[in-house]
Amino acid sequence: HVSAGTVTTDGPDIVISTKPGLSVKTADDKYSFGIGGRIMWDYNRAELNGEADENELSVRRARLAFTGSAGDWSFKSQFNLGEDGSDAGDVEDLYLRYNGWGKAAKLTIGRQREPFGLEQLTSSNDISVLERSAITEAYAPPRTSGVQLSGALGKSLYYGVGVFEGDGEEDRSADKVNVTGRVAFAPLVDKGRLVHLGAAASTRLNIDVVGLEFAAVYDAFHFQSEWQQGDVDSIDEKLDGYYLQAGWIITGESRPYKDGKFKRVKPNGSAGAWEVVFRYEDGDGNFSDIELGNVDAEAYTLGLNWYYNNNVRFGVNYTDGESNNFDNDGEEFRIRAQFVF
Amino acid sequence: HVSAGTVTTDGPDIVISTKPGLSVKTADDKYSFGIGGRIMWDYNRAELNGEADENELSVRRARLAFTGSAGDWSFKSQFNLGEDGSDAGDVEDLYLRYNGWGKAAKLTIGRQREPFGLEQLTSSNDISVLERSAITEAYAPPRTSGVQLSGALGKSLYYGVGVFEGDGEEDRSADKVNVTGRVAFAPLVDKGRLVHLGAAASTRLNIDVVGLEFAAVYDAFHFQSEWQQGDVDSIDEKLDGYYLQAGWIITGESRPYKDGKFKRVKPNGSAGAWEVVFRYEDGDGNFSDIELGNVDAEAYTLGLNWYYNNNVRFGVNYTDGESNNFDNDGEEFRIRAQFVF
Amino acid sequence: HVSAGTVTTDGPDIVISTKPGLSVKTADDKYSFGIGGRIMWDYNRAELNGEADENELSVRRARLAFTGSAGDWSFKSQFNLGEDGSDAGDVEDLYLRYNGWGKAAKLTIGRQREPFGLEQLTSSNDISVLERSAITEAYAPPRTSGVQLSGALGKSLYYGVGVFEGDGEEDRSADKVNVTGRVAFAPLVDKGRLVHLGAAASTRLNIDVVGLEFAAVYDAFHFQSEWQQGDVDSIDEKLDGYYLQAGWIITGESRPYKDGKFKRVKPNGSAGAWEVVFRYEDGDGNFSDIELGNVDAEAYTLGLNWYYNNNVRFGVNYTDGESNNFDNDGEEFRIRAQFVF
């Protein structure tokens, strides 16, 4: 049909776009507004010592995000939708940000990610293995409420430091604050080339954690590794673990990287991009995905991703792991259909 | 005031519309994004044996829906808002859909309606009697999580078949799947004319259900009827019931029908459309609206609808019923104000 | 970058705007659709008799609002997002409104503010002191479900009258209705000048309340005061209290007023608007903000607001109060960062 009606504005000129969420901004960059979101449906089957513990189709993540800016201040409000109401309506991000000092220093007030961990800071839309590693799930802080200063100094140095409230609901008090900081340095960051180094630390109510990061990209190959250590107040020894992860994008794309974090693979051609990924992890971590819980274990994951287009991704993972101290073996098979808008 | 500012896009050409939700799509049909919703406010008064059991003004449904597509994949995310938080943020629909095979075969992954029942599949925005029949409320499956293949073969044949998770939360496991299928055939479907036949079956965790549908439209008159039977595992005999429903649109419009489902009456004139509707139902069903509960009963409903415009509808219903085996009489008076955007 | 793509519509001409939410309407005013919201982050520290009771950074309000109209009917759906899920997804406003009789008489059906109290009816985005007075928190009705007729007769007379459901969840029944009405009269309402008088009453399930309002604006100065009385069924004497509040906008703007309510200060210059505000309150009220609870007390509040632009506001308040009958002293320090879109 013919699209003939006019669309105008009664204020400053406006530029809109959809791919396929919504982005509206004034041409003078004074105001912007956006809507986006993600839907991830997973089928997963997990077994402990050969016995099926989980076998279900479920919403892994369903979120809507509203963003906007007026002059030097912006906001982000991202919340969950729920299959059974458990976390329905709960916010993930909910913050105000001051952008008036440019890229070098942004002040963020509210609920946000604490600056810790390459894998933790990479969006769940963009991670290569479907579920984050056992150390990230054990040591990397969740989103909390606080105040953070972060920024990018040139193309190679990124930092974030902030104070955040105690994690637990009972401890939600500014009397007990976490202090968390991270520095990431990318001596080489170019088209198809990356060397990334990172370090982070967080002193928290019941635990102090530190983490080291290394990542690299060479054309269609990418590698990333982290080591994290937790010093729990209530026990004597320090816990730690690490992972090594390597990916090859068969169709030849390079894994994108920006401001100290990886981004999602963007397919070059209309057939999409295919990627194989492998992860080895060992040490004290949260191995709940393979039904082992918080233990000292080692695990292997093999994954295949199909980036159908910039919005749709399918992934398959198989993980096999075993406890280092007990005679437990856990495995998981997981398929994901993901739409990001 | 003068609307003089320009609205442009920095990508492919865009077509937008509001009536009055929001629809944004690229002119090349590659991307689309939409926002819609429904608000229904009901006053209802229900009596059991002449004693008032309910007398309240309440939100019957308040939902927002976000939809979008990128290439051959689309999504729908529809969730509830709540007056008291009971189901606030819970999703109704939350699925990804593959549209690459055309109208004949769509693959839908996620939370969705199972293909069963003409009245169940007709949107609550579009049903003629304000509340669905006792058999639909007893036997037709709710929205569940699963995978469905559905489509329209020409203008006359519609089908859907899928596997879905067990209903209950405890049973939310792919070990116990429902298999549900429906075929609808419309040998006559034309302007102001319809003959519709349908059959569906679902084998479920604790019950197997089957249903038959018949519907017809002749100018301003429409008729629909369904019979449904449930074979509950835990009891010996099969339960069944049926309804007969007839409507007359006084202002002369025909009730619309599309792809195996009825749609909402669209008024021709600026005074809106007026419709009277009558339903008789009998048998084993869920007669909770008239306070009888799950029993063998019969009930009569008389309704009047005013379709003010394409978005706003007002309805009044009176239902009177009585238990076939016990000396219980239930009745309900219900008024609805509905806005669909 | 160049913004060259066209944006058209396939229906009637459309006018859109962002500042920075979204407003879309057809040029013929038949359809409109809008998205807006508010985010308020507070740090507050409260002490009872010198002992800290509260010390936290928390989301004070996070809401999204969807509005729209089709012909003479409109809707508003405003709901909460939650930090911990407590009220996530719960609606604040959720109503349908008939606008066909013009400004003089609007009929509103659904969940809405009852017409009572100048400070209660002024949006939380627009109040001068960060938290409402102890009498408003004690006597002014919350949002409830009901039917209201309201309007503006010329520029000087505003009224609202309605019937609403009983407040409590158990009492959510039309058997027990509240009847609430308010009249506001502004004999002087002009640029930088206002004299406002108001009176309201509500007869409720367990309490009858009345309130009187006075407000005035003279250039950069504004003043408002209310007295409210509650006649609780279960006790013999009537409870009452009042507040006196004065503000001075240092940068010279006048506090806006429209249709019987105050609006938020709009800064004239790019440096924003600065305002000092003082409130004295005395009598029976809800002094929970300063940890005194529902008592007879008096309190002083000193506040400073910085309206950074039309969307962003920062406020600081210090309140000190003491019980009139017991030897309790409460105080609170509160900072707010607010973004309204």
mmCIF file of N, CA and C in Angstrom, chain C residues 149-245:
data_model
loop_
_atom_site.group_PDB
_atom_site.id
_atom_site.type_symbol
_atom_site.label_atom_id
_atom_site.label_comp_id
_atom_site.label_asym_id
_atom_site.label_seq_id
_atom_site.Cartn_x
_atom_site.Cartn_y
_atom_site.Cartn_z
ATOM 1 N N LEU C 149 -16.303 12.439 38.454
ATOM 2 C CA LEU C 149 -16.614 13.519 37.533
ATOM 3 C C LEU C 149 -15.790 14.715 37.974
ATOM 4 N N SER C 150 -15.023 15.289 37.061
ATOM 5 C CA SER C 150 -14.183 16.415 37.438
ATOM 6 C C SER C 150 -14.106 17.385 36.280
ATOM 7 N N GLY C 151 -13.698 18.621 36.572
ATOM 8 C CA GLY C 151 -13.616 19.576 35.483
ATOM 9 C C GLY C 151 -13.139 20.932 35.943
ATOM 10 N N ALA C 152 -12.949 21.782 34.963
ATOM 11 C CA ALA C 152 -12.548 23.157 35.209
ATOM 12 C C ALA C 152 -13.611 24.059 34.588
ATOM 13 N N LEU C 153 -14.166 24.930 35.425
ATOM 14 C CA LEU C 153 -15.161 25.881 34.935
ATOM 15 C C LEU C 153 -14.437 27.205 34.770
ATOM 16 N N GLY C 154 -14.088 27.553 33.569
ATOM 17 C CA GLY C 154 -13.266 28.726 33.337
ATOM 18 C C GLY C 154 -11.860 28.490 33.860
ATOM 19 N N LYS C 155 -11.156 29.570 34.171
ATOM 20 C CA LYS C 155 -9.787 29.434 34.658
ATOM 21 C C LYS C 155 -9.715 29.447 36.178
ATOM 22 N N SER C 156 -10.849 29.580 36.850
ATOM 23 C CA SER C 156 -10.816 29.838 38.289
ATOM 24 C C SER C 156 -11.461 28.782 39.161
ATOM 25 N N LEU C 157 -12.288 27.930 38.594
ATOM 26 C CA LEU C 157 -13.019 26.994 39.443
ATOM 27 C C LEU C 157 -12.779 25.564 38.961
ATOM 28 N N TYR C 158 -12.382 24.704 39.892
ATOM 29 C CA TYR C 158 -12.081 23.317 39.579
ATOM 30 C C TYR C 158 -12.818 22.441 40.570
ATOM 31 N N TYR C 159 -13.358 21.337 40.098
ATOM 32 C CA TYR C 159 -14.077 20.473 41.028
ATOM 33 C C TYR C 159 -13.820 19.022 40.665
ATOM 34 N N GLY C 160 -14.050 18.168 41.630
ATOM 35 C CA GLY C 160 -14.014 16.733 41.404
ATOM 36 C C GLY C 160 -14.904 16.074 42.436
ATOM 37 N N VAL C 161 -15.679 15.088 42.011
ATOM 38 C CA VAL C 161 -16.520 14.358 42.959
ATOM 39 C C VAL C 161 -16.651 12.935 42.454
ATOM 40 N N GLY C 162 -16.574 11.977 43.367
ATOM 41 C CA GLY C 162 -16.627 10.594 42.911
ATOM 42 C C GLY C 162 -16.948 9.612 44.011
ATOM 43 N N VAL C 163 -17.248 8.403 43.569
ATOM 44 C CA VAL C 163 -17.408 7.281 44.496
ATOM 45 C C VAL C 163 -16.284 6.291 44.216
ATOM 46 N N PHE C 164 -15.729 5.751 45.300
ATOM 47 C CA PHE C 164 -14.545 4.904 45.198
ATOM 48 C C PHE C 164 -14.687 3.715 46.126
ATOM 49 N N GLU C 165 -13.980 2.665 45.790
ATOM 50 C CA GLU C 165 -14.042 1.463 46.625
ATOM 51 C C GLU C 165 -13.326 1.655 47.946
ATOM 52 N N GLY C 166 -13.727 0.847 48.944
ATOM 53 C CA GLY C 166 -13.033 0.839 50.225
ATOM 54 C C GLY C 166 -11.559 0.575 50.014
ATOM 55 N N ASP C 167 -10.713 1.168 50.861
ATOM 56 C CA ASP C 167 -9.267 1.138 50.627
ATOM 57 C C ASP C 167 -8.673 -0.260 50.705
ATOM 58 N N GLY C 168 -8.958 -0.931 51.823
ATOM 59 C CA GLY C 168 -8.240 -2.163 52.123
ATOM 60 C C GLY C 168 -8.579 -3.251 51.128
ATOM 61 N N GLU C 169 -7.682 -4.209 51.020
ATOM 62 C CA GLU C 169 -7.919 -5.296 50.074
ATOM 63 C C GLU C 169 -9.136 -6.114 50.474
ATOM 64 N N GLU C 170 -9.262 -6.398 51.770
ATOM 65 C CA GLU C 170 -10.413 -7.160 52.218
ATOM 66 C C GLU C 170 -11.702 -6.397 51.953
ATOM 67 N N ASP C 171 -11.591 -5.087 52.015
ATOM 68 C CA ASP C 171 -12.794 -4.275 51.840
ATOM 69 C C ASP C 171 -12.992 -3.856 50.396
ATOM 70 N N ARG C 172 -12.245 -4.457 49.500
ATOM 71 C CA ARG C 172 -12.372 -4.091 48.094
ATOM 72 C C ARG C 172 -13.722 -4.567 47.569
ATOM 73 N N SER C 173 -14.724 -3.874 47.922
ATOM 74 C CA SER C 173 -16.071 -4.253 47.530
ATOM 75 C C SER C 173 -16.878 -2.987 47.350
ATOM 76 N N ALA C 174 -17.738 -3.020 46.357
ATOM 77 C CA ALA C 174 -18.568 -1.851 46.103
ATOM 78 C C ALA C 174 -19.648 -1.695 47.170
ATOM 79 N N ASP C 175 -19.763 -2.662 48.099
ATOM 80 C CA ASP C 175 -20.693 -2.487 49.215
ATOM 81 C C ASP C 175 -20.283 -1.315 50.081
ATOM 82 N N LYS C 176 -18.984 -1.095 50.176
ATOM 83 C CA LYS C 176 -18.445 -0.086 51.085
ATOM 84 C C LYS C 176 -17.728 0.960 50.255
ATOM 85 N N VAL C 177 -18.425 1.988 49.884
ATOM 86 C CA VAL C 177 -17.816 2.978 49.002
ATOM 87 C C VAL C 177 -17.432 4.226 49.782
ATOM 88 N N ASN C 178 -16.380 4.879 49.287
ATOM 89 C CA ASN C 178 -16.002 6.202 49.758
ATOM 90 C C ASN C 178 -16.639 7.211 48.825
ATOM 91 N N VAL C 179 -17.089 8.313 49.381
ATOM 92 C CA VAL C 179 -17.556 9.423 48.558
ATOM 93 C C VAL C 179 -16.638 10.597 48.860
ATOM 94 N N THR C 180 -16.011 11.131 47.818
ATOM 95 C CA THR C 180 -14.999 12.160 48.005
ATOM 96 C C THR C 180 -15.250 13.306 47.040
ATOM 97 N N GLY C 181 -15.116 14.517 47.527
ATOM 98 C CA GLY C 181 -15.321 15.670 46.658
ATOM 99 C C GLY C 181 -14.397 16.817 47.032
ATOM 100 N N ARG C 182 -14.068 17.632 46.059
ATOM 101 C CA ARG C 182 -13.196 18.779 46.286
ATOM 102 C C ARG C 182 -13.604 19.912 45.366
ATOM 103 N N VAL C 183 -13.495 21.128 45.905
ATOM 104 C CA VAL C 183 -13.673 22.325 45.097
ATOM 105 C C VAL C 183 -12.457 23.204 45.306
ATOM 106 N N ALA C 184 -11.902 23.722 44.211
ATOM 107 C CA ALA C 184 -10.791 24.666 44.316
ATOM 108 C C ALA C 184 -11.177 25.917 43.552
ATOM 109 N N PHE C 185 -10.873 27.066 44.160
ATOM 110 C CA PHE C 185 -11.252 28.338 43.559
ATOM 111 C C PHE C 185 -10.017 29.220 43.532
ATOM 112 N N ALA C 186 -9.711 29.752 42.366
ATOM 113 C CA ALA C 186 -8.538 30.624 42.237
ATOM 114 C C ALA C 186 -9.018 32.006 41.773
ATOM 115 N N PRO C 187 -9.361 32.893 42.717
ATOM 116 C CA PRO C 187 -9.868 34.210 42.309
ATOM 117 C C PRO C 187 -8.838 35.004 41.518
ATOM 118 N N LEU C 188 -7.548 34.726 41.794
ATOM 119 C CA LEU C 188 -6.483 35.388 41.031
ATOM 120 C C LEU C 188 -5.569 34.309 40.461
ATOM 121 N N VAL C 189 -5.478 34.228 39.150
ATOM 122 C CA VAL C 189 -4.540 33.299 38.533
ATOM 123 C C VAL C 189 -4.035 33.955 37.248
ATOM 124 N N ASP C 190 -2.778 34.379 37.315
ATOM 125 C CA ASP C 190 -2.201 35.151 36.219
ATOM 126 C C ASP C 190 -0.699 34.888 36.213
ATOM 127 N N LYS C 191 -0.004 35.469 35.258
ATOM 128 C CA LYS C 191 1.444 35.260 35.188
ATOM 129 C C LYS C 191 2.100 35.777 36.473
ATOM 130 N N GLY C 192 2.695 34.857 37.253
ATOM 131 C CA GLY C 192 3.358 35.262 38.489
ATOM 132 C C GLY C 192 2.438 35.658 39.620
ATOM 133 N N ARG C 193 1.154 35.414 39.500
ATOM 134 C CA ARG C 193 0.202 35.782 40.551
ATOM 135 C C ARG C 193 -0.798 34.645 40.754
ATOM 136 N N LEU C 194 -1.038 34.302 42.018
ATOM 137 C CA LEU C 194 -2.040 33.268 42.308
ATOM 138 C C LEU C 194 -2.598 33.456 43.708
ATOM 139 N N VAL C 195 -3.909 33.336 43.793
ATOM 140 C CA VAL C 195 -4.561 33.100 45.094
ATOM 141 C C VAL C 195 -5.461 31.886 44.891
ATOM 142 N N HIS C 196 -5.233 30.880 45.708
ATOM 143 C CA HIS C 196 -5.956 29.603 45.570
ATOM 144 C C HIS C 196 -6.602 29.247 46.898
ATOM 145 N N LEU C 197 -7.870 28.856 46.831
ATOM 146 C CA LEU C 197 -8.597 28.377 48.003
ATOM 147 C C LEU C 197 -9.194 27.022 47.660
ATOM 148 N N GLY C 198 -9.172 26.113 48.596
ATOM 149 C CA GLY C 198 -9.733 24.803 48.302
ATOM 150 C C GLY C 198 -10.364 24.174 49.530
ATOM 151 N N ALA C 199 -11.325 23.310 49.262
ATOM 152 C CA ALA C 199 -11.966 22.561 50.348
ATOM 153 C C ALA C 199 -12.331 21.182 49.816
ATOM 154 N N ALA C 200 -12.166 20.165 50.659
ATOM 155 C CA ALA C 200 -12.479 18.806 50.235
ATOM 156 C C ALA C 200 -12.984 18.013 51.419
ATOM 157 N N ALA C 201 -13.754 16.990 51.113
ATOM 158 C CA ALA C 201 -14.257 16.095 52.162
ATOM 159 C C ALA C 201 -14.361 14.693 51.591
ATOM 160 N N SER C 202 -14.187 13.709 52.462
ATOM 161 C CA SER C 202 -14.327 12.315 52.043
ATOM 162 C C SER C 202 -14.939 11.522 53.186
ATOM 163 N N THR C 203 -16.021 10.843 52.887
ATOM 164 C CA THR C 203 -16.605 9.957 53.892
ATOM 165 C C THR C 203 -16.229 8.536 53.519
ATOM 166 N N ARG C 204 -15.564 7.838 54.478
ATOM 167 C CA ARG C 204 -14.921 6.570 54.170
ATOM 168 C C ARG C 204 -15.352 5.482 55.145
ATOM 169 N N LEU C 205 -14.810 4.311 54.904
ATOM 170 C CA LEU C 205 -15.239 3.158 55.680
ATOM 171 C C LEU C 205 -15.070 3.357 57.179
ATOM 172 N N ASN C 206 -13.874 3.756 57.606
ATOM 173 C CA ASN C 206 -13.594 3.878 59.037
ATOM 174 C C ASN C 206 -13.276 5.288 59.481
ATOM 175 N N ILE C 207 -13.302 6.220 58.541
ATOM 176 C CA ILE C 207 -12.870 7.571 58.862
ATOM 177 C C ILE C 207 -13.560 8.552 57.915
ATOM 178 N N ASP C 208 -13.887 9.716 58.453
ATOM 179 C CA ASP C 208 -14.336 10.821 57.603
ATOM 180 C C ASP C 208 -13.283 11.908 57.686
ATOM 181 N N VAL C 209 -12.897 12.458 56.529
ATOM 182 C CA VAL C 209 -11.853 13.481 56.528
ATOM 183 C C VAL C 209 -12.344 14.733 55.820
ATOM 184 N N VAL C 210 -11.856 15.866 56.304
ATOM 185 C CA VAL C 210 -12.102 17.134 55.617
ATOM 186 C C VAL C 210 -10.771 17.872 55.495
ATOM 187 N N GLY C 211 -10.675 18.757 54.521
ATOM 188 C CA GLY C 211 -9.438 19.509 54.344
ATOM 189 C C GLY C 211 -9.706 20.883 53.772
ATOM 190 N N LEU C 212 -8.870 21.832 54.175
ATOM 191 C CA LEU C 212 -8.934 23.189 53.640
ATOM 192 C C LEU C 212 -7.572 23.544 53.073
ATOM 193 N N GLU C 213 -7.556 24.288 51.968
ATOM 194 C CA GLU C 213 -6.314 24.632 51.281
ATOM 195 C C GLU C 213 -6.229 26.128 51.034
ATOM 196 N N PHE C 214 -5.023 26.669 51.190
ATOM 197 C CA PHE C 214 -4.764 28.034 50.754
ATOM 198 C C PHE C 214 -3.399 28.060 50.088
ATOM 199 N N ALA C 215 -3.292 28.757 48.985
ATOM 200 C CA ALA C 215 -1.985 28.887 48.331
ATOM 201 C C ALA C 215 -1.928 30.232 47.630
ATOM 202 N N ALA C 216 -0.717 30.736 47.464
ATOM 203 C CA ALA C 216 -0.526 32.016 46.799
ATOM 204 C C ALA C 216 0.831 32.036 46.120
ATOM 205 N N VAL C 217 0.915 32.763 45.018
ATOM 206 C CA VAL C 217 2.180 32.994 44.331
ATOM 207 C C VAL C 217 2.328 34.485 44.100
ATOM 208 N N TYR C 218 3.522 34.986 44.375
ATOM 209 C CA TYR C 218 3.818 36.382 44.044
ATOM 210 C C TYR C 218 5.220 36.381 43.451
ATOM 211 N N ASP C 219 5.291 36.469 42.132
ATOM 212 C CA ASP C 219 6.565 36.367 41.418
ATOM 213 C C ASP C 219 7.345 35.127 41.863
ATOM 214 N N ALA C 220 8.522 35.316 42.425
ATOM 215 C CA ALA C 220 9.362 34.160 42.743
ATOM 216 C C ALA C 220 9.001 33.506 44.086
ATOM 217 N N PHE C 221 8.009 34.047 44.772
ATOM 218 C CA PHE C 221 7.618 33.505 46.076
ATOM 219 C C PHE C 221 6.337 32.692 45.945
ATOM 220 N N HIS C 222 6.304 31.577 46.652
ATOM 221 C CA HIS C 222 5.052 30.820 46.698
ATOM 222 C C HIS C 222 4.812 30.332 48.115
ATOM 223 N N PHE C 223 3.540 30.209 48.414
ATOM 224 C CA PHE C 223 3.133 29.819 49.759
ATOM 225 C C PHE C 223 1.984 28.834 49.632
ATOM 226 N N GLN C 224 1.988 27.820 50.499
ATOM 227 C CA GLN C 224 0.817 26.952 50.523
ATOM 228 C C GLN C 224 0.620 26.402 51.920
ATOM 229 N N SER C 225 -0.625 26.151 52.242
ATOM 230 C CA SER C 225 -0.969 25.689 53.579
ATOM 231 C C SER C 225 -2.228 24.849 53.483
ATOM 232 N N GLU C 226 -2.257 23.802 54.309
ATOM 233 C CA GLU C 226 -3.463 22.984 54.366
ATOM 234 C C GLU C 226 -3.749 22.600 55.818
ATOM 235 N N TRP C 227 -5.016 22.484 56.101
ATOM 236 C CA TRP C 227 -5.478 21.939 57.382
ATOM 237 C C TRP C 227 -6.350 20.742 57.066
ATOM 238 N N GLN C 228 -6.111 19.639 57.753
ATOM 239 C CA GLN C 228 -6.934 18.456 57.532
ATOM 240 C C GLN C 228 -7.353 17.852 58.861
ATOM 241 N N GLN C 229 -8.562 17.304 58.859
ATOM 242 C CA GLN C 229 -9.111 16.720 60.083
ATOM 243 C C GLN C 229 -9.660 15.340 59.770
ATOM 244 N N GLY C 230 -9.394 14.403 60.662
ATOM 245 C CA GLY C 230 -9.924 13.061 60.505
ATOM 246 C C GLY C 230 -10.801 12.680 61.680
ATOM 247 N N ASP C 231 -11.978 12.181 61.371
ATOM 248 C CA ASP C 231 -12.910 11.731 62.403
ATOM 249 C C ASP C 231 -12.968 10.207 62.321
ATOM 250 N N VAL C 232 -12.111 9.567 63.131
ATOM 251 C CA VAL C 232 -11.996 8.115 63.078
ATOM 252 C C VAL C 232 -13.161 7.490 63.837
ATOM 253 N N ASP C 233 -13.801 6.502 63.224
ATOM 254 C CA ASP C 233 -14.978 5.896 63.836
ATOM 255 C C ASP C 233 -14.678 5.313 65.211
ATOM 256 N N SER C 234 -13.513 4.716 65.363
ATOM 257 C CA SER C 234 -13.243 3.930 66.566
ATOM 258 C C SER C 234 -12.774 4.759 67.756
ATOM 259 N N ILE C 235 -12.502 6.049 67.554
ATOM 260 C CA ILE C 235 -12.113 6.849 68.715
ATOM 261 C C ILE C 235 -13.024 8.068 68.843
ATOM 262 N N ASP C 236 -13.024 8.659 70.027
ATOM 263 C CA ASP C 236 -14.019 9.670 70.366
ATOM 264 C C ASP C 236 -13.699 11.052 69.794
ATOM 265 N N GLU C 237 -12.456 11.458 69.903
ATOM 266 C CA GLU C 237 -12.128 12.822 69.475
ATOM 267 C C GLU C 237 -11.663 12.876 68.022
ATOM 268 N N LYS C 238 -11.778 14.047 67.449
ATOM 269 C CA LYS C 238 -11.301 14.244 66.091
ATOM 270 C C LYS C 238 -9.814 14.574 66.105
ATOM 271 N N LEU C 239 -9.101 14.089 65.081
ATOM 272 C CA LEU C 239 -7.668 14.380 64.940
ATOM 273 C C LEU C 239 -7.495 15.445 63.880
ATOM 274 N N ASP C 240 -6.529 16.322 64.045
ATOM 275 C CA ASP C 240 -6.284 17.286 62.983
ATOM 276 C C ASP C 240 -4.857 17.803 63.019
ATOM 277 N N GLY C 241 -4.472 18.456 61.963
ATOM 278 C CA GLY C 241 -3.142 19.035 61.860
ATOM 279 C C GLY C 241 -3.073 19.986 60.674
ATOM 280 N N TYR C 242 -1.930 20.674 60.549
ATOM 281 C CA TYR C 242 -1.793 21.622 59.437
ATOM 282 C C TYR C 242 -0.326 21.768 59.082
ATOM 283 N N TYR C 243 -0.088 22.360 57.923
ATOM 284 C CA TYR C 243 1.280 22.755 57.570
ATOM 285 C C TYR C 243 1.255 24.122 56.924
ATOM 286 N N LEU C 244 2.375 24.809 57.053
ATOM 287 C CA LEU C 244 2.601 26.103 56.393
ATOM 288 C C LEU C 244 3.880 25.946 55.591
ATOM 289 N N GLN C 245 3.853 26.281 54.332
ATOM 290 C CA GLN C 245 5.038 26.066 53.496
ATOM 291 C C GLN C 245 5.287 27.289 52.621
#
